[in-house]
């Protein structure tokens, strides 16, 4: 299948600029996950050498209080029989580590979600863009960019709890420095340093930064050049250890933010609040920044988002 370059998008004149709608068919629910293939899964399995497994999700409820006013998860053990139990977990799928699904954010000006889907369709069952479409599709080669470590090594350390931007040039330079290239069909992980910095805060400091209007976070550059690079390299998804992939504050009234460029326009899954530090330490030790990623999003019909339920296997 011939994939247009970013510069060739959109594929029809009546579609919004910089959108990939229709590239994978009019009823596509996978977006850039289409870049993951059966051959890619087999190749990724070949990257498993040491047998080390890194859980990429944080614990549910790690953020106290949860960020951006989201509710805390509730876990109840329910007796089933004298010596047997069930349990019930109520949680917001974006309370801890998460993939933003394609029903999460629609474009502020076009008022459409990926593939020209309407808000009514998303809120009325989300059959077209539900997270269930991804349940068995999120497996392939992973590549970590340790942007946080790279900036430190270059003598320009980042404070991840401030609004600092990792530029496209820095991400490219870090890949070059690390040695493993970006290849088509990669699940790209970017360590910004946010999660480990958050963990060092006091309870009071965590409370202070949790609301959306108080949050300041590092993230990746939100430019057109950034998404062009991701698309032209056939990146299947991008997961980070910060709250919004892009730097925060970001303004949902501004149509140039990464959330609009990635989710509704390109169908590129965004991953937030991943745990990447232990993986980064291991990659620095053996100088291998590529691995297999297995992520099994919730099989919830019409779901908006999901914990990644992901591991990196080296
Ligand atoms: C923000 O964009 C602030 O984050 P999320 O994707 O979790 O809604």
JSON list of C-alpha atoms and ligand atoms in Angstrom, two decimals, residues 68 70 94 98 100 104-105 212 243-244 246 248 250 252 257 259 263 270 272, ligand 1:
[
{"chain": "A", "resi": 68, "resn": "UNK", "atom": "CA", "xyz": [-6.51, 17.66, 36.16]},
{"chain": "A", "resi": 70, "resn": "UNK", "atom": "CA", "xyz": [-9.96, 13.44, 37.48]},
{"chain": "A", "resi": 94, "resn": "UNK", "atom": "CA", "xyz": [-7.01, 8.59, 32.05]},
{"chain": "A", "resi": 98, "resn": "UNK", "atom": "CA", "xyz": [-2.96, 6.01, 29.45]},
{"chain": "A", "resi": 100, "resn": "UNK", "atom": "CA", "xyz": [-5.52, 8.64, 24.49]},
{"chain": "A", "resi": 104, "resn": "UNK", "atom": "CA", "xyz": [-10.68, 11.54, 23.31]},
{"chain": "A", "resi": 105, "resn": "UNK", "atom": "CA", "xyz": [-10.10, 14.79, 21.42]},
{"chain": "A", "resi": 212, "resn": "UNK", "atom": "CA", "xyz": [-4.88, 21.84, 35.15]},
{"chain": "A", "resi": 243, "resn": "UNK", "atom": "CA", "xyz": [1.01, 14.37, 31.55]},
{"chain": "A", "resi": 244, "resn": "UNK", "atom": "CA", "xyz": [0.22, 15.52, 27.99]},
{"chain": "A", "resi": 246, "resn": "UNK", "atom": "CA", "xyz": [3.40, 18.12, 24.78]},
{"chain": "A", "resi": 248, "resn": "UNK", "atom": "CA", "xyz": [1.87, 22.08, 29.74]},
{"chain": "A", "resi": 250, "resn": "UNK", "atom": "CA", "xyz": [-1.10, 24.11, 26.47]},
{"chain": "A", "resi": 252, "resn": "UNK", "atom": "CA", "xyz": [-7.15, 23.83, 24.03]},
{"chain": "A", "resi": 257, "resn": "UNK", "atom": "CA", "xyz": [-1.35, 22.11, 19.89]},
{"chain": "A", "resi": 259, "resn": "UNK", "atom": "CA", "xyz": [-3.29, 16.98, 20.73]},
{"chain": "A", "resi": 263, "resn": "UNK", "atom": "CA", "xyz": [-5.30, 12.62, 17.51]},
{"chain": "A", "resi": 270, "resn": "UNK", "atom": "CA", "xyz": [-0.66, 9.65, 22.43]},
{"chain": "A", "resi": 272, "resn": "UNK", "atom": "CA", "xyz": [0.93, 9.83, 28.90]},
{"chain": "B", "resi": 1, "resn": "LIG", "atom": "C1", "xyz": [-4.08, 16.94, 28.41]},
{"chain": "B", "resi": 1, "resn": "LIG", "atom": "O1", "xyz": [-4.04, 17.18, 27.25]},
{"chain": "B", "resi": 1, "resn": "LIG", "atom": "C2", "xyz": [-3.99, 18.05, 29.38]},
{"chain": "B", "resi": 1, "resn": "LIG", "atom": "O2", "xyz": [-4.07, 15.70, 28.87]},
{"chain": "B", "resi": 1, "resn": "LIG", "atom": "P1", "xyz": [-5.05, 14.49, 28.50]},
{"chain": "B", "resi": 1, "resn": "LIG", "atom": "O3", "xyz": [-4.66, 13.94, 27.17]},
{"chain": "B", "resi": 1, "resn": "LIG", "atom": "O4", "xyz": [-4.79, 13.54, 29.63]},
{"chain": "B", "resi": 1, "resn": "LIG", "atom": "O5", "xyz": [-6.47, 14.97, 28.48]}
]
